Amino acid sequence: MTPIDYAVATAGAALIVFVLWYFLGGPLLGRDIVSRPNNGGHEHGAARREVELALGGLHCPSCMLAIERNWKRTQGVIDVSANFDTGRATVSYDPNAVTVETLVKKVEDLGYTASPVNPDVGPGHDAPAQRAVRSQVEDEVAYLRVRLVVSVILTAPVLVLAMALHVMPPDPLVWVEFALTAVVLFWAGWRILRSAWGAVRNRASDMNVLIATGTLAAFVYSAVAVVLGLPHVYFETTAVIITLILIGRLLEARARSHTSDAIRKLLDLQARTARVIRPPVEQAHDVPAQQVEIDVPIEDVRVGDKVRVRPGEKIAVDGVVLEGTSSVDESMITGESIPVDKQPGDVVIGATVNGSGSFIFEATKVGSDTTLAQIVRMVRAAQASKAPIQRLADAVAGYFVPVVVSIAAATFAVWFIFGTVSEAVTAAVAVLIIACPCALGLATPTAVTVGTGRGAENGVLIRSAGALETAGKIDTVVLDKTGTITRGRPSVTDIVAGILNQVQDDLLLQLAASCELASEHPIGQAIAKAAQERGLALDEPSDFQALPGGGVRANVAGKAVLVGTAKLMRENGIDTSPLDTRIEELESQAKTVVVVAVLRQDQDARIVQHVQVAQGLIAVADTVKPGSEEAIAALKRMGLRVVMITGDNERTARAVAREVGIDEALAEVLPGDKAARVAELKHRGARVAMVGDGINDAPALVEADIGIAIGTGTDIAIESADITLISGELSGVVTAIELSRATLANIKQNLFFAFIYNTLGIPIAAGVLYPAFGLLLDPMIAAAAMAASSLSVVTNALRLRGFRPRRR
């Protein structure tokens, strides 16, 4: 062997030593040689804090994975959740063991940047953070564009000299190749080299290590060849690889800029200013206080401010209507296209659009407390979380770089022994370049980012990537009745005038409603509301009395009126026989029936009961929400088992279940037993989604494989759930499951593409086809294939942006 061959063999041996250092050093499993706890004493009740960090300079998911591993090896770090597409990471840590400054320094040591994000401000107050989010990808695209233009300009003459003119040592023009390639590698590709060095120095592994190793190997070998006058150089390989990598990353960055469109669209919904009604800043003491209307930035709106909304304007913040009426388009928040009528006492949501009316509302939630801010926060948290299926990709990525470097070293050794030095360098560099962990790392988080954002645009808030994945695997949906299938509040459904003429239904309702005006019972309030909606004038009741057994009695316009159950009527000597058939019929329909009687009085105002006959009856029921029946039918068409659970009696439960098309109904279930019933279904092998809205549903929501809360329900139910339906309609359950299934299918497609690419690409690059076909993959083609693989995964994930819930 010549001295040159010995030098090359030494370089190969150094590469193998590098691989052994990787294995023995521990990055294969993402840990140091000496294992140490990283819980920061959390098991012993130590303080726990969270910080959200915006990361910069990331090139691919393996960059993020390297940062995560570096953090997890840090004493005091409890947990890390990060997303490459959003450039955000949430770190749980023990402040007694580690500081935020240390966490930032750990990132900078790897060659990236990090800065804390203020979590306590809302969209209107977070303008700098918004601009940072928007500009992060834009800055990356601009940076890559400049580097790429220069790289293309310099690589072109290198290709001409090497491929067209076949310039080789000792031709002096080879020094031109050397100079131009050096600029491409060390200027255009500087970020790659810097990140690779940071990873190696911290015993981490990412894609930059593979690219840097391959391009530096080709460049150093070529430089030595120029100095020693060897006949082969690979400057064009180095220059073209860097150029192709930059092309791939530029295309990928531009494609990735669309993965967070949902967040940007949500942020764009926020109004910029608000017309606030306030007293003037300066006012003479002898002048009566007056209110003026002024336009203020959205961040200056305070709780308690009165805000005027004019036709067509965006509502600034959340509040309650004080004066005026209008209809409001809430589709951007709830996904429902039909405008919602608003009148005094109704809640309005910031960022929704007012219709043709004008009204004044009182601000109740501003900044980070608004509905929009909470939605943005929840979507960001979901995008930063990891789906269970991603564990497979992370596990493979943990082994990936060391294994690829080992394969490259083995490839070099085999070709060096049985082939030529040129073939050994070409094959080893091709293996390093084509082995792209980016596609593997992009497969899950990109789909999750797009999927959760698309859900938010359709009024479905998904708390985590795990919830997004699990929702697609359920086979049983358990629906609470009250407030979920039904409206959750009683309303008048039937009025039967009894012995009165049918056209005098309004008189019967007027008498009953006047009697119920002083009642706090939901049924009484429903009767009073029905009369008010019909525009009936009600008389103030006197001598009001709530009667044990289900009723009220009061004097209305000089008449003694008794309203209550048929049993109460009979106990008071009222004959209900003319109405008994109708009462039985209505009760079989799960309706509550109240009977109305006008009582005669003697001169002493004592009620004469033995000749009284009921005047009529009013049926009240918790009516089914519009769309519930259609949504349940859609769930059944999707192959899901649908079960209704309620505390109501068996007859009521059967009636409601029959009305909406549910075959299974669990009736008379006490609030504390709902979770037990869900657990029983799970024990039988079902994968259960629980849908509810009340406090009594919270334990069942937690017990289920996936908890889905109605957004119009209680806060505790929403906090206990994995998915929240903002609109409160059951159609959101269908949308959530469809979206989950579509996202899960997309993730599986991405993982298949990534795995099959590397499974086929690495052996071909190593030369497995050479004995049969004489085919040895050029490293430049390997670089193009690697860039294409990442771009294909991102493009496939972006197809989820076209997801539309099916209209039924």
GROMACS .gro file of N, CA and C in nm, residues 178-306:
model
  387
  178PHE      N    1  -1.143   2.439  -0.548
  178PHE     CA    2  -1.122   2.436  -0.402
  178PHE      C    3  -1.177   2.564  -0.338
  179ALA      N    4  -1.145   2.679  -0.395
  179ALA     CA    5  -1.185   2.806  -0.336
  179ALA      C    6  -1.337   2.824  -0.339
  180LEU      N    7  -1.397   2.795  -0.454
  180LEU     CA    8  -1.542   2.812  -0.467
  180LEU      C    9  -1.616   2.715  -0.374
  181THR      N   10  -1.570   2.593  -0.367
  181THR     CA   11  -1.635   2.492  -0.281
  181THR      C   12  -1.620   2.529  -0.134
  182ALA      N   13  -1.505   2.586  -0.099
  182ALA     CA   14  -1.484   2.626   0.041
  182ALA      C   15  -1.585   2.732   0.082
  183VAL      N   16  -1.613   2.827  -0.008
  183VAL     CA   17  -1.714   2.930   0.024
  183VAL      C   18  -1.851   2.866   0.039
  184VAL      N   19  -1.885   2.775  -0.053
  184VAL     CA   20  -2.016   2.708  -0.046
  184VAL      C   21  -2.029   2.630   0.085
  185LEU      N   22  -1.926   2.557   0.121
  185LEU     CA   23  -1.933   2.472   0.240
  185LEU      C   24  -1.930   2.554   0.369
  186PHE      N   25  -1.836   2.646   0.379
  186PHE     CA   26  -1.814   2.715   0.507
  186PHE      C   27  -1.893   2.845   0.522
  187TRP      N   28  -1.954   2.894   0.413
  187TRP     CA   29  -2.042   3.011   0.428
  187TRP      C   30  -2.189   2.973   0.407
  188ALA      N   31  -2.220   2.919   0.289
  188ALA     CA   32  -2.360   2.881   0.264
  188ALA      C   33  -2.403   2.769   0.358
  189GLY      N   34  -2.312   2.679   0.385
  189GLY     CA   35  -2.347   2.564   0.471
  189GLY      C   36  -2.302   2.580   0.615
  190TRP      N   37  -2.273   2.705   0.656
  190TRP     CA   38  -2.217   2.726   0.790
  190TRP      C   39  -2.311   2.679   0.901
  191ARG      N   40  -2.441   2.704   0.887
  191ARG     CA   41  -2.535   2.661   0.990
  191ARG      C   42  -2.531   2.510   1.011
  192ILE      N   43  -2.517   2.438   0.902
  192ILE     CA   44  -2.511   2.292   0.910
  192ILE      C   45  -2.390   2.249   0.990
  193LEU      N   46  -2.274   2.309   0.959
  193LEU     CA   47  -2.150   2.272   1.028
  193LEU      C   48  -2.156   2.313   1.175
  194ARG      N   49  -2.209   2.432   1.202
  194ARG     CA   50  -2.217   2.480   1.341
  194ARG      C   51  -2.309   2.391   1.424
  195SER      N   52  -2.424   2.357   1.369
  195SER     CA   53  -2.518   2.272   1.442
  195SER      C   54  -2.461   2.133   1.462
  196ALA      N   55  -2.391   2.082   1.361
  196ALA     CA   56  -2.330   1.949   1.373
  196ALA      C   57  -2.224   1.949   1.483
  197TRP      N   58  -2.143   2.054   1.489
  197TRP     CA   59  -2.040   2.062   1.592
  197TRP      C   60  -2.103   2.073   1.731
  198GLY      N   61  -2.209   2.151   1.742
  198GLY     CA   62  -2.279   2.161   1.870
  198GLY      C   63  -2.334   2.027   1.913
  199ALA      N   64  -2.389   1.951   1.820
  199ALA     CA   65  -2.443   1.819   1.853
  199ALA      C   66  -2.332   1.724   1.895
  200VAL      N   67  -2.222   1.722   1.820
  200VAL     CA   68  -2.111   1.632   1.853
  200VAL      C   69  -2.052   1.669   1.989
  201ARG      N   70  -2.036   1.800   2.014
  201ARG     CA   71  -1.976   1.844   2.140
  201ARG      C   72  -2.062   1.805   2.259
  202ASN      N   73  -2.194   1.798   2.237
  202ASN     CA   74  -2.285   1.762   2.346
  202ASN      C   75  -2.331   1.616   2.337
  203ARG      N   76  -2.260   1.539   2.255
  203ARG     CA   77  -2.292   1.398   2.239
  203ARG      C   78  -2.439   1.376   2.205
  204ALA      N   79  -2.485   1.457   2.112
  204ALA     CA   80  -2.619   1.441   2.058
  204ALA      C   81  -2.605   1.402   1.912
  205SER      N   82  -2.716   1.364   1.851
  205SER     CA   83  -2.709   1.321   1.712
  205SER      C   84  -2.825   1.381   1.635
  206ASP      N   85  -2.794   1.436   1.518
  206ASP     CA   86  -2.899   1.487   1.432
  206ASP      C   87  -2.855   1.476   1.287
  207MET      N   88  -2.941   1.520   1.199
  207MET     CA   89  -2.914   1.508   1.057
  207MET      C   90  -2.793   1.589   1.015
  208ASN      N   91  -2.771   1.702   1.083
  208ASN     CA   92  -2.657   1.786   1.047
  208ASN      C   93  -2.525   1.712   1.062
  209VAL      N   94  -2.520   1.620   1.158
  209VAL     CA   95  -2.398   1.541   1.177
  209VAL      C   96  -2.370   1.457   1.053
  210LEU      N   97  -2.476   1.397   0.997
  210LEU     CA   98  -2.459   1.315   0.877
  210LEU      C   99  -2.414   1.400   0.758
  211ILE      N  100  -2.480   1.513   0.738
  211ILE     CA  101  -2.445   1.599   0.624
  211ILE      C  102  -2.304   1.653   0.639
  212ALA      N  103  -2.274   1.702   0.759
  212ALA     CA  104  -2.140   1.758   0.782
  212ALA      C  105  -2.032   1.653   0.764
  213THR      N  106  -2.057   1.533   0.817
  213THR     CA  107  -1.957   1.426   0.803
  213THR      C  108  -1.933   1.393   0.656
  214GLY      N  109  -2.042   1.379   0.580
  214GLY     CA  110  -2.028   1.344   0.439
  214GLY      C  111  -1.960   1.452   0.357
  215THR      N  112  -2.005   1.577   0.373
  215THR     CA  113  -1.947   1.685   0.291
  215THR      C  114  -1.804   1.717   0.332
  216LEU      N  115  -1.777   1.714   0.463
  216LEU     CA  116  -1.640   1.740   0.508
  216LEU      C  117  -1.545   1.629   0.463
  217ALA      N  118  -1.594   1.504   0.467
  217ALA     CA  119  -1.510   1.392   0.422
  217ALA      C  120  -1.470   1.410   0.276
  218ALA      N  121  -1.570   1.445   0.192
  218ALA     CA  122  -1.539   1.465   0.051
  218ALA      C  123  -1.448   1.585   0.030
  219PHE      N  124  -1.473   1.694   0.104
  219PHE     CA  125  -1.394   1.815   0.087
  219PHE      C  126  -1.251   1.795   0.136
  220VAL      N  127  -1.234   1.736   0.255
  220VAL     CA  128  -1.099   1.717   0.311
  220VAL      C  129  -1.018   1.622   0.225
  221TYR      N  130  -1.084   1.513   0.181
  221TYR     CA  131  -1.012   1.420   0.093
  221TYR      C  132  -0.966   1.491  -0.034
  222SER      N  133  -1.055   1.574  -0.092
  222SER     CA  134  -1.021   1.644  -0.215
  222SER      C  135  -0.910   1.746  -0.191
  223ALA      N  136  -0.914   1.815  -0.077
  223ALA     CA  137  -0.810   1.912  -0.046
  223ALA      C  138  -0.675   1.843  -0.033
  224VAL      N  139  -0.673   1.729   0.035
  224VAL     CA  140  -0.548   1.653   0.048
  224VAL      C  141  -0.501   1.607  -0.089
  225ALA      N  142  -0.597   1.566  -0.173
  225ALA     CA  143  -0.561   1.520  -0.307
  225ALA      C  144  -0.498   1.633  -0.388
  226VAL      N  145  -0.548   1.755  -0.373
  226VAL     CA  146  -0.491   1.870  -0.445
  226VAL      C  147  -0.347   1.894  -0.400
  227VAL      N  148  -0.325   1.889  -0.268
  227VAL     CA  149  -0.192   1.916  -0.214
  227VAL      C  150  -0.094   1.807  -0.257
  228LEU      N  151  -0.141   1.682  -0.254
  228LEU     CA  152  -0.051   1.571  -0.285
  228LEU      C  153  -0.051   1.532  -0.432
  229GLY      N  154  -0.137   1.595  -0.512
  229GLY     CA  155  -0.139   1.566  -0.654
  229GLY      C  156  -0.209   1.437  -0.689
  230LEU      N  157  -0.304   1.392  -0.609
  230LEU     CA  158  -0.378   1.268  -0.639
  230LEU      C  159  -0.474   1.292  -0.755
  231PRO      N  160  -0.511   1.187  -0.827
  231PRO     CA  161  -0.587   1.206  -0.951
  231PRO      C  162  -0.737   1.229  -0.934
  232HIS      N  163  -0.791   1.213  -0.814
  232HIS     CA  164  -0.936   1.225  -0.797
  232HIS      C  165  -0.970   1.329  -0.690
  233VAL      N  166  -1.065   1.417  -0.722
  233VAL     CA  167  -1.117   1.512  -0.624
  233VAL      C  168  -1.270   1.510  -0.631
  234TYR      N  169  -1.333   1.555  -0.522
  234TYR     CA  170  -1.481   1.549  -0.513
  234TYR      C  171  -1.538   1.684  -0.469
  235PHE      N  172  -1.477   1.791  -0.518
  235PHE     CA  173  -1.528   1.923  -0.480
  235PHE      C  174  -1.672   1.943  -0.529
  236GLU      N  175  -1.700   1.896  -0.653
  236GLU     CA  176  -1.836   1.913  -0.705
  236GLU      C  177  -1.939   1.839  -0.620
  237THR      N  178  -1.898   1.726  -0.561
  237THR     CA  179  -1.988   1.650  -0.474
  237THR      C  180  -2.026   1.733  -0.352
  238THR      N  181  -1.925   1.792  -0.288
  238THR     CA  182  -1.951   1.875  -0.170
  238THR      C  183  -2.039   1.994  -0.204
  239ALA      N  184  -2.004   2.065  -0.310
  239ALA     CA  185  -2.079   2.186  -0.346
  239ALA      C  186  -2.223   2.154  -0.384
  240VAL      N  187  -2.242   2.050  -0.464
  240VAL     CA  188  -2.377   2.016  -0.508
  240VAL      C  189  -2.462   1.966  -0.391
  241ILE      N  190  -2.402   1.888  -0.302
  241ILE     CA  191  -2.478   1.839  -0.186
  241ILE      C  192  -2.529   1.956  -0.102
  242ILE      N  193  -2.440   2.051  -0.072
  242ILE     CA  194  -2.482   2.167   0.007
  242ILE      C  195  -2.592   2.242  -0.065
  243THR      N  196  -2.577   2.261  -0.196
  243THR     CA  197  -2.678   2.334  -0.274
  243THR      C  198  -2.812   2.262  -0.272
  244LEU      N  199  -2.809   2.131  -0.292
  244LEU     CA  200  -2.934   2.054  -0.291
  244LEU      C  201  -2.999   2.053  -0.153
  245ILE      N  202  -2.915   2.047  -0.049
  245ILE     CA  203  -2.970   2.052   0.087
  245ILE      C  204  -3.040   2.186   0.109
  246LEU      N  205  -2.979   2.294   0.063
  246LEU     CA  206  -3.040   2.426   0.078
  246LEU      C  207  -3.170   2.437  -0.002
  247ILE      N  208  -3.172   2.378  -0.122
  247ILE     CA  209  -3.295   2.379  -0.202
  247ILE      C  210  -3.406   2.305  -0.128
  248GLY      N  211  -3.373   2.187  -0.078
  248GLY     CA  212  -3.472   2.108  -0.005
  248GLY      C  213  -3.523   2.180   0.118
  249ARG      N  214  -3.433   2.244   0.192
  249ARG     CA  215  -3.475   2.313   0.314
  249ARG      C  216  -3.556   2.438   0.283
  250LEU      N  217  -3.523   2.506   0.174
  250LEU     CA  218  -3.602   2.622   0.136
  250LEU      C  219  -3.744   2.581   0.097
  251LEU      N  220  -3.755   2.477   0.015
  251LEU     CA  221  -3.888   2.429  -0.023
  251LEU      C  222  -3.965   2.379   0.098
  252GLU      N  223  -3.895   2.309   0.186
  252GLU     CA  224  -3.959   2.254   0.306
  252GLU      C  225  -4.005   2.367   0.398
  253ALA      N  226  -3.921   2.471   0.414
  253ALA     CA  227  -3.958   2.583   0.500
  253ALA      C  228  -4.080   2.656   0.446
  254ARG      N  229  -4.084   2.673   0.315
  254ARG     CA  230  -4.201   2.739   0.255
  254ARG      C  231  -4.325   2.655   0.271
  255ALA      N  232  -4.311   2.524   0.258
  255ALA     CA  233  -4.426   2.436   0.278
  255ALA      C  234  -4.469   2.434   0.424
  256ARG      N  235  -4.369   2.431   0.514
  256ARG     CA  236  -4.400   2.428   0.658
  256ARG      C  237  -4.466   2.556   0.705
  257SER      N  238  -4.444   2.664   0.632
  257SER     CA  239  -4.505   2.790   0.673
  257SER      C  240  -4.657   2.781   0.672
  258HIS      N  241  -4.711   2.683   0.602
  258HIS     CA  242  -4.856   2.666   0.595
  258HIS      C  243  -4.909   2.575   0.705
  259THR      N  244  -4.821   2.502   0.774
  259THR     CA  245  -4.870   2.409   0.875
  259THR      C  246  -4.931   2.481   0.993
  260SER      N  247  -4.887   2.603   1.021
  260SER     CA  248  -4.942   2.679   1.134
  260SER      C  249  -5.036   2.790   1.087
  261ASP      N  250  -5.093   2.773   0.969
  261ASP     CA  251  -5.187   2.873   0.919
  261ASP      C  252  -5.303   2.893   1.014
  262ALA      N  253  -5.344   2.785   1.081
  262ALA     CA  254  -5.460   2.796   1.172
  262ALA      C  255  -5.431   2.895   1.284
  263ILE      N  256  -5.312   2.888   1.342
  263ILE     CA  257  -5.276   2.981   1.449
  263ILE      C  258  -5.274   3.125   1.396
  264ARG      N  259  -5.215   3.144   1.279
  264ARG     CA  260  -5.209   3.278   1.223
  264ARG      C  261  -5.348   3.330   1.190
  265LYS      N  262  -5.434   3.243   1.139
  265LYS     CA  263  -5.570   3.286   1.108
  265LYS      C  264  -5.645   3.325   1.235
  266LEU      N  265  -5.624   3.247   1.341
  266LEU     CA  266  -5.689   3.280   1.468
  266LEU      C  267  -5.640   3.415   1.520
  267LEU      N  268  -5.508   3.438   1.511
  267LEU     CA  269  -5.453   3.564   1.558
  267LEU      C  270  -5.502   3.681   1.473
  268ASP      N  271  -5.521   3.656   1.345
  268ASP     CA  272  -5.570   3.762   1.256
  268ASP      C  273  -5.715   3.799   1.284
  269LEU      N  274  -5.788   3.709   1.351
  269LEU     CA  275  -5.928   3.738   1.380
  269LEU      C  276  -5.945   3.852   1.480
  270GLN      N  277  -5.845   3.869   1.566
  270GLN     CA  278  -5.858   3.968   1.672
  270GLN      C  279  -5.873   4.110   1.618
  271ALA      N  280  -5.969   4.183   1.674
  271ALA     CA  281  -5.984   4.324   1.638
  271ALA      C  282  -5.860   4.402   1.684
  272ARG      N  283  -5.830   4.509   1.617
  272ARG     CA  284  -5.713   4.590   1.652
  272ARG      C  285  -5.750   4.702   1.750
  273THR      N  286  -5.873   4.753   1.738
  273THR     CA  287  -5.917   4.861   1.826
  273THR      C  288  -6.057   4.832   1.878
  274ALA      N  289  -6.098   4.911   1.978
  274ALA     CA  290  -6.232   4.899   2.034
  274ALA      C  291  -6.285   5.038   2.063
  275ARG      N  292  -6.415   5.060   2.040
  275ARG     CA  293  -6.478   5.189   2.072
  275ARG      C  294  -6.533   5.180   2.213
  276VAL      N  295  -6.460   5.239   2.308
  276VAL     CA  296  -6.492   5.230   2.449
  276VAL      C  297  -6.564   5.356   2.495
  277ILE      N  298  -6.665   5.338   2.581
  277ILE     CA  299  -6.741   5.452   2.636
  277ILE      C  300  -6.684   5.483   2.774
  278ARG      N  301  -6.618   5.599   2.786
  278ARG     CA  302  -6.553   5.637   2.911
  278ARG      C  303  -6.573   5.786   2.936
  279PRO      N  304  -6.556   5.829   3.063
  279PRO     CA  305  -6.559   5.974   3.089
  279PRO      C  306  -6.434   6.038   3.033
  280PRO      N  307  -6.441   6.166   2.994
  280PRO     CA  308  -6.322   6.232   2.941
  280PRO      C  309  -6.212   6.239   3.046
  281VAL      N  310  -6.089   6.245   2.999
  281VAL     CA  311  -5.974   6.245   3.092
  281VAL      C  312  -5.978   6.368   3.182
  282GLU      N  313  -6.009   6.485   3.124
  282GLU     CA  314  -6.015   6.608   3.202
  282GLU      C  315  -6.156   6.666   3.192
  283GLN      N  316  -6.213   6.698   3.304
  283GLN     CA  317  -6.350   6.752   3.305
  283GLN      C  318  -6.365   6.846   3.424
  284ALA      N  319  -6.425   6.962   3.400
  284ALA     CA  320  -6.443   7.061   3.507
  284ALA      C  321  -6.534   7.004   3.616
  285HIS      N  322  -6.505   7.046   3.738
  285HIS     CA  323  -6.582   6.992   3.851
  285HIS      C  324  -6.727   7.036   3.849
  286ASP      N  325  -6.752   7.153   3.791
  286ASP     CA  326  -6.890   7.203   3.793
  286ASP      C  327  -6.971   7.158   3.672
  287VAL      N  328  -6.911   7.071   3.588
  287VAL     CA  329  -6.981   7.020   3.469
  287VAL      C  330  -7.029   6.879   3.499
  288PRO      N  331  -7.156   6.848   3.473
  288PRO     CA  332  -7.207   6.712   3.497
  288PRO      C  333  -7.124   6.609   3.421
  289ALA      N  334  -7.102   6.494   3.485
  289ALA     CA  335  -7.022   6.388   3.425
  289ALA      C  336  -7.085   6.341   3.295
  290GLN      N  337  -7.005   6.333   3.191
  290GLN     CA  338  -7.053   6.286   3.062
  290GLN      C  339  -6.961   6.174   3.014
  291GLN      N  340  -7.020   6.088   2.932
  291GLN     CA  341  -6.944   5.979   2.873
  291GLN      C  342  -6.911   6.012   2.728
  292VAL      N  343  -6.791   5.979   2.687
  292VAL     CA  344  -6.751   5.998   2.548
  292VAL      C  345  -6.708   5.864   2.491
  293GLU      N  346  -6.719   5.850   2.360
  293GLU     CA  347  -6.677   5.728   2.292
  293GLU      C  348  -6.541   5.753   2.227
  294ILE      N  349  -6.445   5.668   2.260
  294ILE     CA  350  -6.310   5.683   2.205
  294ILE      C  351  -6.261   5.548   2.154
  295ASP      N  352  -6.182   5.551   2.048
  295ASP     CA  353  -6.120   5.429   1.995
  295ASP      C  354  -5.987   5.407   2.065
  296VAL      N  355  -5.970   5.289   2.123
  296VAL     CA  356  -5.846   5.256   2.194
  296VAL      C  357  -5.791   5.126   2.138
  297PRO      N  358  -5.659   5.105   2.147
  297PRO     CA  359  -5.602   4.975   2.107
  297PRO      C  360  -5.663   4.862   2.188
  298ILE      N  361  -5.671   4.746   2.129
  298ILE     CA  362  -5.737   4.633   2.194
  298ILE      C  363  -5.672   4.599   2.328
  299GLU      N  364  -5.539   4.622   2.339
  299GLU     CA  365  -5.470   4.589   2.463
  299GLU      C  366  -5.504   4.685   2.576
  300ASP      N  367  -5.571   4.797   2.544
  300ASP     CA  368  -5.607   4.893   2.648
  300ASP      C  369  -5.748   4.873   2.702
  301VAL      N  370  -5.821   4.776   2.648
  301VAL     CA  371  -5.956   4.749   2.698
  301VAL      C  372  -5.944   4.680   2.834
  302ARG      N  373  -6.025   4.729   2.931
  302ARG     CA  374  -6.021   4.675   3.067
  302ARG      C  375  -6.154   4.607   3.100
  303VAL      N  376  -6.147   4.514   3.195
  303VAL     CA  377  -6.270   4.450   3.243
  303VAL      C  378  -6.362   4.557   3.302
  304GLY      N  379  -6.488   4.553   3.263
  304GLY     CA  380  -6.583   4.652   3.311
  304GLY      C  381  -6.608   4.765   3.213
  305ASP      N  382  -6.521   4.778   3.113
  305ASP     CA  383  -6.542   4.881   3.012
  305ASP      C  384  -6.670   4.855   2.934
  306LYS      N  385  -6.739   4.964   2.896
  306LYS     CA  386  -6.853   4.953   2.806
  306LYS      C  387  -6.802   4.977   2.665
   0.00000   0.00000   0.00000
